[in-house]
Each structure stands twice: as structure tokens, then as C-alpha cells.
Amino acid sequence: MSESNIKQLRRTRNGRIVAGVCSGIGDYIGIDANLVRIGLAIASLFGGVGVGVYAIGWLLMPDEGKNTSIVQDLINNRQVKTNTWQQETPDYSPTAGWERQEPTVPGGQKPQA
């Protein structure tokens, strides 16, 4: 089976009202996006669950034409920044050749304890 025949859950641009979550779910399931919107609106009236589900869908569903979601992009950017910072920081461990210097007072003497 080729990748073009595999259905993928994506936020769509066609039929998008806010972020394309409902139209993406409707397209994936094969139902009208308005039915998904009505379902989330009813769920929002009962405890606000629909708003949470929509927000989670917006964060976790990749946009149409992309392979990564918003959360994945944030995680990848954070890892790149962390790795870059770690690469620029010198290694001060004893195994790296850096030795701890004893504190001294003026005149080169060790401080009295």
C-alpha cells in the first residue's frame, strides 16, 4: 500500500473556520465537519470538555501539508536550542583537563579556615 492511499489525521485548510480541527476530523472519519462542530459545541456546554478537546486537537494534529504538529515543533526547537547551548559550553569536569583551583588571598597564600 502506498503512502498516498493512507488516511492521515490533519487539520485541513479547506472548510477551516478556526484552526481546521473539526474539518480535519470530519474528513478523516468521513462525515460532515458540521456534525463534529455540533458535537464539540454540545460538549462545551457540559463542562467545557469540547473546548479542551479542540485545543488538544489544535496542538497535536499536524496542519495540512506538514508532518509535525505544533507540540512536536516546540519540542524539536527546544531540543535544538538545548543541544546548541550544550555544545557551546566548555566541559569543566576533571576528566576534561580542567582542574579546580584552590582559593587564594592576595600574596598567593591559602586562606585561613
mmCIF file of N, CA and C in Angstrom:
data_model
loop_
_atom_site.group_PDB
_atom_site.id
_atom_site.type_symbol
_atom_site.label_atom_id
_atom_site.label_comp_id
_atom_site.label_asym_id
_atom_site.label_seq_id
_atom_site.Cartn_x
_atom_site.Cartn_y
_atom_site.Cartn_z
ATOM 1 N N MET A 1 0.842 -1.173 0.000
ATOM 2 C CA MET A 1 0.000 0.000 0.000
ATOM 3 C C MET A 1 0.890 1.240 0.000
ATOM 4 N N SER A 2 0.652 2.170 -0.873
ATOM 5 C CA SER A 2 1.479 3.372 -0.953
ATOM 6 C C SER A 2 1.030 4.394 0.086
ATOM 7 N N GLU A 3 1.924 5.336 0.371
ATOM 8 C CA GLU A 3 1.622 6.344 1.377
ATOM 9 C C GLU A 3 0.483 7.259 0.958
ATOM 10 N N SER A 4 0.255 7.437 -0.338
ATOM 11 C CA SER A 4 -0.814 8.315 -0.795
ATOM 12 C C SER A 4 -2.190 7.727 -0.503
ATOM 13 N N ASN A 5 -2.286 6.419 -0.305
ATOM 14 C CA ASN A 5 -3.567 5.790 -0.004
ATOM 15 C C ASN A 5 -3.863 5.736 1.491
ATOM 16 N N ILE A 6 -2.902 6.058 2.322
ATOM 17 C CA ILE A 6 -3.090 6.011 3.764
ATOM 18 C C ILE A 6 -3.746 7.307 4.223
ATOM 19 N N LYS A 7 -4.848 7.179 4.975
ATOM 20 C CA LYS A 7 -5.515 8.356 5.536
ATOM 21 C C LYS A 7 -4.707 8.860 6.710
ATOM 22 N N GLN A 8 -4.535 10.161 6.770
ATOM 23 C CA GLN A 8 -3.817 10.769 7.873
ATOM 24 C C GLN A 8 -4.682 11.858 8.494
ATOM 25 N N LEU A 9 -4.672 11.907 9.813
ATOM 26 C CA LEU A 9 -5.431 12.914 10.537
ATOM 27 C C LEU A 9 -4.663 14.226 10.500
ATOM 28 N N ARG A 10 -5.218 15.204 9.811
ATOM 29 C CA ARG A 10 -4.574 16.510 9.635
ATOM 30 C C ARG A 10 -5.610 17.610 9.810
ATOM 31 N N ARG A 11 -5.152 18.777 10.257
ATOM 32 C CA ARG A 11 -6.016 19.957 10.256
ATOM 33 C C ARG A 11 -6.058 20.466 8.821
ATOM 34 N N THR A 12 -7.245 20.587 8.273
ATOM 35 C CA THR A 12 -7.366 20.948 6.862
ATOM 36 C C THR A 12 -7.490 22.454 6.671
ATOM 37 N N ARG A 13 -7.154 22.899 5.495
ATOM 38 C CA ARG A 13 -7.328 24.303 5.133
ATOM 39 C C ARG A 13 -8.677 24.502 4.458
ATOM 40 N N ASN A 14 -9.166 23.466 3.800
ATOM 41 C CA ASN A 14 -10.454 23.529 3.119
ATOM 42 C C ASN A 14 -11.571 23.330 4.141
ATOM 43 N N GLY A 15 -12.434 24.298 4.310
ATOM 44 C CA GLY A 15 -13.517 24.199 5.267
ATOM 45 C C GLY A 15 -13.125 24.636 6.665
ATOM 46 N N ARG A 16 -11.996 25.241 6.792
ATOM 47 C CA ARG A 16 -11.489 25.691 8.094
ATOM 48 C C ARG A 16 -12.291 26.911 8.555
ATOM 49 N N ILE A 17 -12.698 26.884 9.826
ATOM 50 C CA ILE A 17 -13.332 28.059 10.423
ATOM 51 C C ILE A 17 -12.375 28.706 11.420
ATOM 52 N N VAL A 18 -11.834 27.919 12.353
ATOM 53 C CA VAL A 18 -10.874 28.474 13.308
ATOM 54 C C VAL A 18 -9.489 27.910 13.015
ATOM 55 N N ALA A 19 -9.246 26.649 13.359
ATOM 56 C CA ALA A 19 -7.919 26.064 13.143
ATOM 57 C C ALA A 19 -7.971 24.835 12.246
ATOM 58 N N GLY A 20 -9.143 24.420 11.818
ATOM 59 C CA GLY A 20 -9.264 23.275 10.917
ATOM 60 C C GLY A 20 -9.350 21.937 11.608
ATOM 61 N N VAL A 21 -9.534 21.927 12.936
ATOM 62 C CA VAL A 21 -9.584 20.665 13.675
ATOM 63 C C VAL A 21 -10.843 19.883 13.305
ATOM 64 N N CYS A 22 -12.001 20.521 13.360
ATOM 65 C CA CYS A 22 -13.260 19.825 13.074
ATOM 66 C C CYS A 22 -13.326 19.361 11.627
ATOM 67 N N SER A 23 -12.870 20.190 10.697
ATOM 68 C CA SER A 23 -12.895 19.771 9.296
ATOM 69 C C SER A 23 -11.908 18.635 9.060
ATOM 70 N N GLY A 24 -10.786 18.630 9.768
ATOM 71 C CA GLY A 24 -9.827 17.539 9.648
ATOM 72 C C GLY A 24 -10.377 16.234 10.199
ATOM 73 N N ILE A 25 -11.034 16.308 11.363
ATOM 74 C CA ILE A 25 -11.639 15.106 11.949
ATOM 75 C C ILE A 25 -12.763 14.600 11.059
ATOM 76 N N GLY A 26 -13.598 15.510 10.570
ATOM 77 C CA GLY A 26 -14.686 15.114 9.678
ATOM 78 C C GLY A 26 -14.177 14.459 8.411
ATOM 79 N N ASP A 27 -13.126 15.006 7.842
ATOM 80 C CA ASP A 27 -12.537 14.435 6.636
ATOM 81 C C ASP A 27 -11.945 13.055 6.919
ATOM 82 N N TYR A 28 -11.304 12.902 8.076
ATOM 83 C CA TYR A 28 -10.678 11.633 8.435
ATOM 84 C C TYR A 28 -11.727 10.539 8.674
ATOM 85 N N ILE A 29 -12.785 10.909 9.396
ATOM 86 C CA ILE A 29 -13.840 9.936 9.711
ATOM 87 C C ILE A 29 -14.757 9.707 8.512
ATOM 88 N N GLY A 30 -14.914 10.715 7.690
ATOM 89 C CA GLY A 30 -15.783 10.589 6.521
ATOM 90 C C GLY A 30 -17.172 11.129 6.775
ATOM 91 N N ILE A 31 -17.298 12.084 7.719
ATOM 92 C CA ILE A 31 -18.594 12.713 7.972
ATOM 93 C C ILE A 31 -18.463 14.210 7.760
ATOM 94 N N ASP A 32 -19.593 14.893 7.763
ATOM 95 C CA ASP A 32 -19.594 16.337 7.574
ATOM 96 C C ASP A 32 -18.941 17.013 8.779
ATOM 97 N N ALA A 33 -18.112 17.989 8.521
ATOM 98 C CA ALA A 33 -17.406 18.690 9.594
ATOM 99 C C ALA A 33 -18.381 19.409 10.525
ATOM 100 N N ASN A 34 -19.541 19.805 10.010
ATOM 101 C CA ASN A 34 -20.523 20.493 10.854
ATOM 102 C C ASN A 34 -21.051 19.582 11.959
ATOM 103 N N LEU A 35 -21.136 18.285 11.706
ATOM 104 C CA LEU A 35 -21.557 17.355 12.753
ATOM 105 C C LEU A 35 -20.519 17.293 13.874
ATOM 106 N N VAL A 36 -19.262 17.347 13.508
ATOM 107 C CA VAL A 36 -18.193 17.366 14.516
ATOM 108 C C VAL A 36 -18.269 18.669 15.302
ATOM 109 N N ARG A 37 -18.507 19.779 14.602
ATOM 110 C CA ARG A 37 -18.621 21.077 15.272
ATOM 111 C C ARG A 37 -19.784 21.094 16.258
ATOM 112 N N ILE A 38 -20.928 20.534 15.847
ATOM 113 C CA ILE A 38 -22.095 20.467 16.733
ATOM 114 C C ILE A 38 -21.778 19.611 17.951
ATOM 115 N N GLY A 39 -21.110 18.479 17.732
ATOM 116 C CA GLY A 39 -20.735 17.610 18.841
ATOM 117 C C GLY A 39 -19.820 18.310 19.832
ATOM 118 N N LEU A 40 -18.846 19.054 19.329
ATOM 119 C CA LEU A 40 -17.935 19.787 20.228
ATOM 120 C C LEU A 40 -18.646 20.948 20.912
ATOM 121 N N ALA A 41 -19.599 21.579 20.226
ATOM 122 C CA ALA A 41 -20.362 22.663 20.848
ATOM 123 C C ALA A 41 -21.212 22.121 21.993
ATOM 124 N N ILE A 42 -21.839 20.983 21.801
ATOM 125 C CA ILE A 42 -22.635 20.370 22.868
ATOM 126 C C ILE A 42 -21.724 19.957 24.023
ATOM 127 N N ALA A 43 -20.566 19.391 23.713
ATOM 128 C CA ALA A 43 -19.626 19.002 24.760
ATOM 129 C C ALA A 43 -19.106 20.230 25.518
ATOM 130 N N SER A 44 -19.021 21.362 24.841
ATOM 131 C CA SER A 44 -18.572 22.593 25.503
ATOM 132 C C SER A 44 -19.610 23.098 26.492
ATOM 133 N N LEU A 45 -20.863 22.869 26.205
ATOM 134 C CA LEU A 45 -21.921 23.293 27.119
ATOM 135 C C LEU A 45 -21.922 22.479 28.408
ATOM 136 N N PHE A 46 -21.459 21.255 28.357
ATOM 137 C CA PHE A 46 -21.438 20.376 29.522
ATOM 138 C C PHE A 46 -20.035 20.282 30.104
ATOM 139 N N GLY A 47 -19.639 21.310 30.792
ATOM 140 C CA GLY A 47 -18.367 21.284 31.491
ATOM 141 C C GLY A 47 -17.189 21.804 30.687
ATOM 142 N N GLY A 48 -17.384 22.270 29.488
ATOM 143 C CA GLY A 48 -16.296 22.828 28.695
ATOM 144 C C GLY A 48 -15.352 21.813 28.099
ATOM 145 N N VAL A 49 -15.781 20.539 28.055
ATOM 146 C CA VAL A 49 -14.911 19.487 27.524
ATOM 147 C C VAL A 49 -14.596 19.724 26.041
ATOM 148 N N GLY A 50 -15.552 20.235 25.309
ATOM 149 C CA GLY A 50 -15.354 20.465 23.879
ATOM 150 C C GLY A 50 -14.239 21.444 23.591
ATOM 151 N N VAL A 51 -14.115 22.478 24.425
ATOM 152 C CA VAL A 51 -13.046 23.466 24.234
ATOM 153 C C VAL A 51 -11.692 22.805 24.464
ATOM 154 N N GLY A 52 -11.601 21.980 25.503
ATOM 155 C CA GLY A 52 -10.354 21.270 25.783
ATOM 156 C C GLY A 52 -9.984 20.299 24.686
ATOM 157 N N VAL A 53 -10.965 19.559 24.186
ATOM 158 C CA VAL A 53 -10.716 18.606 23.095
ATOM 159 C C VAL A 53 -10.249 19.344 21.845
ATOM 160 N N TYR A 54 -10.885 20.484 21.551
ATOM 161 C CA TYR A 54 -10.493 21.263 20.382
ATOM 162 C C TYR A 54 -9.064 21.783 20.544
ATOM 163 N N ALA A 55 -8.730 22.289 21.741
ATOM 164 C CA ALA A 55 -7.382 22.814 21.980
ATOM 165 C C ALA A 55 -6.331 21.710 21.855
ATOM 166 N N ILE A 56 -6.637 20.543 22.387
ATOM 167 C CA ILE A 56 -5.701 19.415 22.275
ATOM 168 C C ILE A 56 -5.535 19.001 20.821
ATOM 169 N N GLY A 57 -6.645 18.973 20.084
ATOM 170 C CA GLY A 57 -6.575 18.658 18.653
ATOM 171 C C GLY A 57 -5.741 19.669 17.893
ATOM 172 N N TRP A 58 -5.891 20.944 18.227
ATOM 173 C CA TRP A 58 -5.128 22.001 17.565
ATOM 174 C C TRP A 58 -3.636 21.843 17.841
ATOM 175 N N LEU A 59 -3.284 21.451 19.059
ATOM 176 C CA LEU A 59 -1.875 21.305 19.416
ATOM 177 C C LEU A 59 -1.246 20.030 18.860
ATOM 178 N N LEU A 60 -2.024 18.952 18.781
ATOM 179 C CA LEU A 60 -1.451 17.650 18.426
ATOM 180 C C LEU A 60 -1.634 17.249 16.965
ATOM 181 N N MET A 61 -2.612 17.827 16.279
ATOM 182 C CA MET A 61 -2.840 17.462 14.874
ATOM 183 C C MET A 61 -1.957 18.325 13.970
ATOM 184 N N PRO A 62 -1.177 17.703 13.094
ATOM 185 C CA PRO A 62 -0.368 18.493 12.152
ATOM 186 C C PRO A 62 -1.255 19.214 11.150
ATOM 187 N N ASP A 63 -0.801 20.349 10.697
ATOM 188 C CA ASP A 63 -1.517 21.095 9.671
ATOM 189 C C ASP A 63 -1.359 20.387 8.333
ATOM 190 N N GLU A 64 -2.305 20.613 7.462
ATOM 191 C CA GLU A 64 -2.262 20.000 6.138
ATOM 192 C C GLU A 64 -0.982 20.443 5.417
ATOM 193 N N GLY A 65 -0.244 19.495 4.902
ATOM 194 C CA GLY A 65 0.999 19.794 4.210
ATOM 195 C C GLY A 65 2.226 19.759 5.103
ATOM 196 N N LYS A 66 2.045 19.507 6.404
ATOM 197 C CA LYS A 66 3.166 19.419 7.335
ATOM 198 C C LYS A 66 3.190 18.029 7.944
ATOM 199 N N ASN A 67 4.346 17.625 8.414
ATOM 200 C CA ASN A 67 4.476 16.315 9.049
ATOM 201 C C ASN A 67 4.529 16.387 10.564
ATOM 202 N N THR A 68 4.673 17.591 11.122
ATOM 203 C CA THR A 68 4.785 17.715 12.566
ATOM 204 C C THR A 68 3.712 18.653 13.103
ATOM 205 N N SER A 69 3.286 18.391 14.339
ATOM 206 C CA SER A 69 2.289 19.236 14.986
ATOM 207 C C SER A 69 2.970 20.413 15.662
ATOM 208 N N ILE A 70 2.155 21.278 16.245
ATOM 209 C CA ILE A 70 2.692 22.435 16.954
ATOM 210 C C ILE A 70 3.542 21.984 18.135
ATOM 211 N N VAL A 71 3.066 20.991 18.879
ATOM 212 C CA VAL A 71 3.810 20.489 20.035
ATOM 213 C C VAL A 71 5.137 19.875 19.597
ATOM 214 N N GLN A 72 5.120 19.096 18.516
ATOM 215 C CA GLN A 72 6.357 18.492 18.025
ATOM 216 C C GLN A 72 7.349 19.569 17.580
ATOM 217 N N ASP A 73 6.861 20.617 16.944
ATOM 218 C CA ASP A 73 7.744 21.714 16.532
ATOM 219 C C ASP A 73 8.372 22.397 17.746
ATOM 220 N N LEU A 74 7.565 22.629 18.791
ATOM 221 C CA LEU A 74 8.096 23.253 20.001
ATOM 222 C C LEU A 74 9.148 22.375 20.669
ATOM 223 N N ILE A 75 8.886 21.079 20.751
ATOM 224 C CA ILE A 75 9.843 20.152 21.360
ATOM 225 C C ILE A 75 11.133 20.106 20.548
ATOM 226 N N ASN A 76 11.007 20.026 19.229
ATOM 227 C CA ASN A 76 12.195 19.988 18.371
ATOM 228 C C ASN A 76 13.005 21.273 18.497
ATOM 229 N N ASN A 77 12.340 22.430 18.535
ATOM 230 C CA ASN A 77 13.052 23.702 18.677
ATOM 231 C C ASN A 77 13.753 23.777 20.022
ATOM 232 N N ARG A 78 13.112 23.283 21.069
ATOM 233 C CA ARG A 78 13.729 23.307 22.403
ATOM 234 C C ARG A 78 14.955 22.395 22.433
ATOM 235 N N GLN A 79 14.862 21.224 21.789
ATOM 236 C CA GLN A 79 15.999 20.309 21.763
ATOM 237 C C GLN A 79 17.160 20.901 20.980
ATOM 238 N N VAL A 80 16.873 21.579 19.896
ATOM 239 C CA VAL A 80 17.924 22.197 19.097
ATOM 240 C C VAL A 80 18.610 23.283 19.912
ATOM 241 N N LYS A 81 17.834 24.115 20.619
ATOM 242 C CA LYS A 81 18.422 25.171 21.435
ATOM 243 C C LYS A 81 19.238 24.581 22.579
ATOM 244 N N THR A 82 18.725 23.525 23.210
ATOM 245 C CA THR A 82 19.440 22.879 24.303
ATOM 246 C C THR A 82 20.738 22.264 23.800
ATOM 247 N N ASN A 83 20.689 21.570 22.677
ATOM 248 C CA ASN A 83 21.890 20.952 22.120
ATOM 249 C C ASN A 83 22.909 22.003 21.713
ATOM 250 N N THR A 84 22.463 23.106 21.147
ATOM 251 C CA THR A 84 23.367 24.173 20.756
ATOM 252 C C THR A 84 24.027 24.774 21.982
ATOM 253 N N TRP A 85 23.243 25.010 23.027
ATOM 254 C CA TRP A 85 23.791 25.571 24.259
ATOM 255 C C TRP A 85 24.791 24.612 24.881
ATOM 256 N N GLN A 86 24.479 23.330 24.890
ATOM 257 C CA GLN A 86 25.380 22.350 25.482
ATOM 258 C C GLN A 86 26.675 22.234 24.686
ATOM 259 N N GLN A 87 26.617 22.401 23.381
ATOM 260 C CA GLN A 87 27.814 22.303 22.568
ATOM 261 C C GLN A 87 28.724 23.508 22.784
ATOM 262 N N GLU A 88 28.140 24.674 23.068
ATOM 263 C CA GLU A 88 28.940 25.877 23.235
ATOM 264 C C GLU A 88 29.545 25.986 24.622
ATOM 265 N N THR A 89 29.021 25.262 25.585
ATOM 266 C CA THR A 89 29.504 25.336 26.962
ATOM 267 C C THR A 89 30.725 24.437 27.121
ATOM 268 N N PRO A 90 31.822 24.962 27.614
ATOM 269 C CA PRO A 90 33.001 24.103 27.817
ATOM 270 C C PRO A 90 32.753 23.107 28.934
ATOM 271 N N ASP A 91 33.441 22.005 28.855
ATOM 272 C CA ASP A 91 33.311 20.939 29.845
ATOM 273 C C ASP A 91 34.299 21.223 30.974
ATOM 274 N N TYR A 92 33.773 21.484 32.171
ATOM 275 C CA TYR A 92 34.612 21.807 33.313
ATOM 276 C C TYR A 92 34.877 20.596 34.199
ATOM 277 N N SER A 93 34.559 19.420 33.717
ATOM 278 C CA SER A 93 34.760 18.233 34.548
ATOM 279 C C SER A 93 36.254 17.908 34.636
ATOM 280 N N PRO A 94 36.679 17.234 35.724
ATOM 281 C CA PRO A 94 38.099 16.899 35.881
ATOM 282 C C PRO A 94 38.632 16.025 34.751
ATOM 283 N N THR A 95 37.769 15.223 34.147
ATOM 284 C CA THR A 95 38.230 14.348 33.063
ATOM 285 C C THR A 95 38.512 15.120 31.789
ATOM 286 N N ALA A 96 38.011 16.353 31.707
ATOM 287 C CA ALA A 96 38.224 17.150 30.503
ATOM 288 C C ALA A 96 39.507 17.962 30.576
ATOM 289 N N GLY A 97 40.281 17.839 31.663
ATOM 290 C CA GLY A 97 41.534 18.568 31.767
ATOM 291 C C GLY A 97 41.439 19.848 32.559
ATOM 292 N N TRP A 98 40.281 20.188 33.036
ATOM 293 C CA TRP A 98 40.119 21.378 33.865
ATOM 294 C C TRP A 98 40.322 20.969 35.313
ATOM 295 N N GLU A 99 41.163 21.673 35.999
ATOM 296 C CA GLU A 99 41.406 21.376 37.401
ATOM 297 C C GLU A 99 40.828 22.486 38.264
ATOM 298 N N ARG A 100 40.326 22.094 39.417
ATOM 299 C CA ARG A 100 39.754 23.061 40.339
ATOM 300 C C ARG A 100 40.889 23.836 40.994
ATOM 301 N N GLN A 101 40.760 25.134 40.986
ATOM 302 C CA GLN A 101 41.769 25.996 41.604
ATOM 303 C C GLN A 101 41.377 26.263 43.051
ATOM 304 N N GLU A 102 42.337 26.149 43.945
ATOM 305 C CA GLU A 102 42.099 26.463 45.348
ATOM 306 C C GLU A 102 42.008 27.979 45.488
ATOM 307 N N PRO A 103 41.090 28.461 46.335
ATOM 308 C CA PRO A 103 41.002 29.913 46.522
ATOM 309 C C PRO A 103 42.263 30.441 47.199
ATOM 310 N N THR A 104 42.662 31.621 46.813
ATOM 311 C CA THR A 104 43.853 32.236 47.395
ATOM 312 C C THR A 104 43.516 33.644 47.867
ATOM 313 N N VAL A 105 44.326 34.160 48.728
ATOM 314 C CA VAL A 105 44.215 35.553 49.177
ATOM 315 C C VAL A 105 45.347 36.315 48.511
ATOM 316 N N PRO A 106 45.289 37.622 48.534
ATOM 317 C CA PRO A 106 46.382 38.377 47.922
ATOM 318 C C PRO A 106 47.719 37.979 48.521
ATOM 319 N N GLY A 107 48.691 37.834 47.693
ATOM 320 C CA GLY A 107 50.010 37.397 48.123
ATOM 321 C C GLY A 107 50.229 35.929 47.829
ATOM 322 N N GLY A 108 49.190 35.222 47.270
ATOM 323 C CA GLY A 108 49.339 33.840 46.870
ATOM 324 C C GLY A 108 49.192 32.834 47.987
ATOM 325 N N GLN A 109 48.787 33.258 49.199
ATOM 326 C CA GLN A 109 48.645 32.316 50.296
ATOM 327 C C GLN A 109 47.219 31.760 50.332
ATOM 328 N N LYS A 110 47.091 30.547 50.923
ATOM 329 C CA LYS A 110 45.771 29.946 51.086
ATOM 330 C C LYS A 110 45.052 30.626 52.255
ATOM 331 N N PRO A 111 43.743 30.806 52.172
ATOM 332 C CA PRO A 111 43.013 31.447 53.255
ATOM 333 C C PRO A 111 42.996 30.581 54.505
ATOM 334 N N GLN A 112 42.951 31.223 55.658
ATOM 335 C CA GLN A 112 42.870 30.512 56.948
ATOM 336 C C GLN A 112 41.447 30.024 57.150
ATOM 337 N N ALA A 113 41.296 28.774 57.608
ATOM 338 C CA ALA A 113 39.962 28.220 57.821
ATOM 339 C C ALA A 113 39.463 28.511 59.214
#
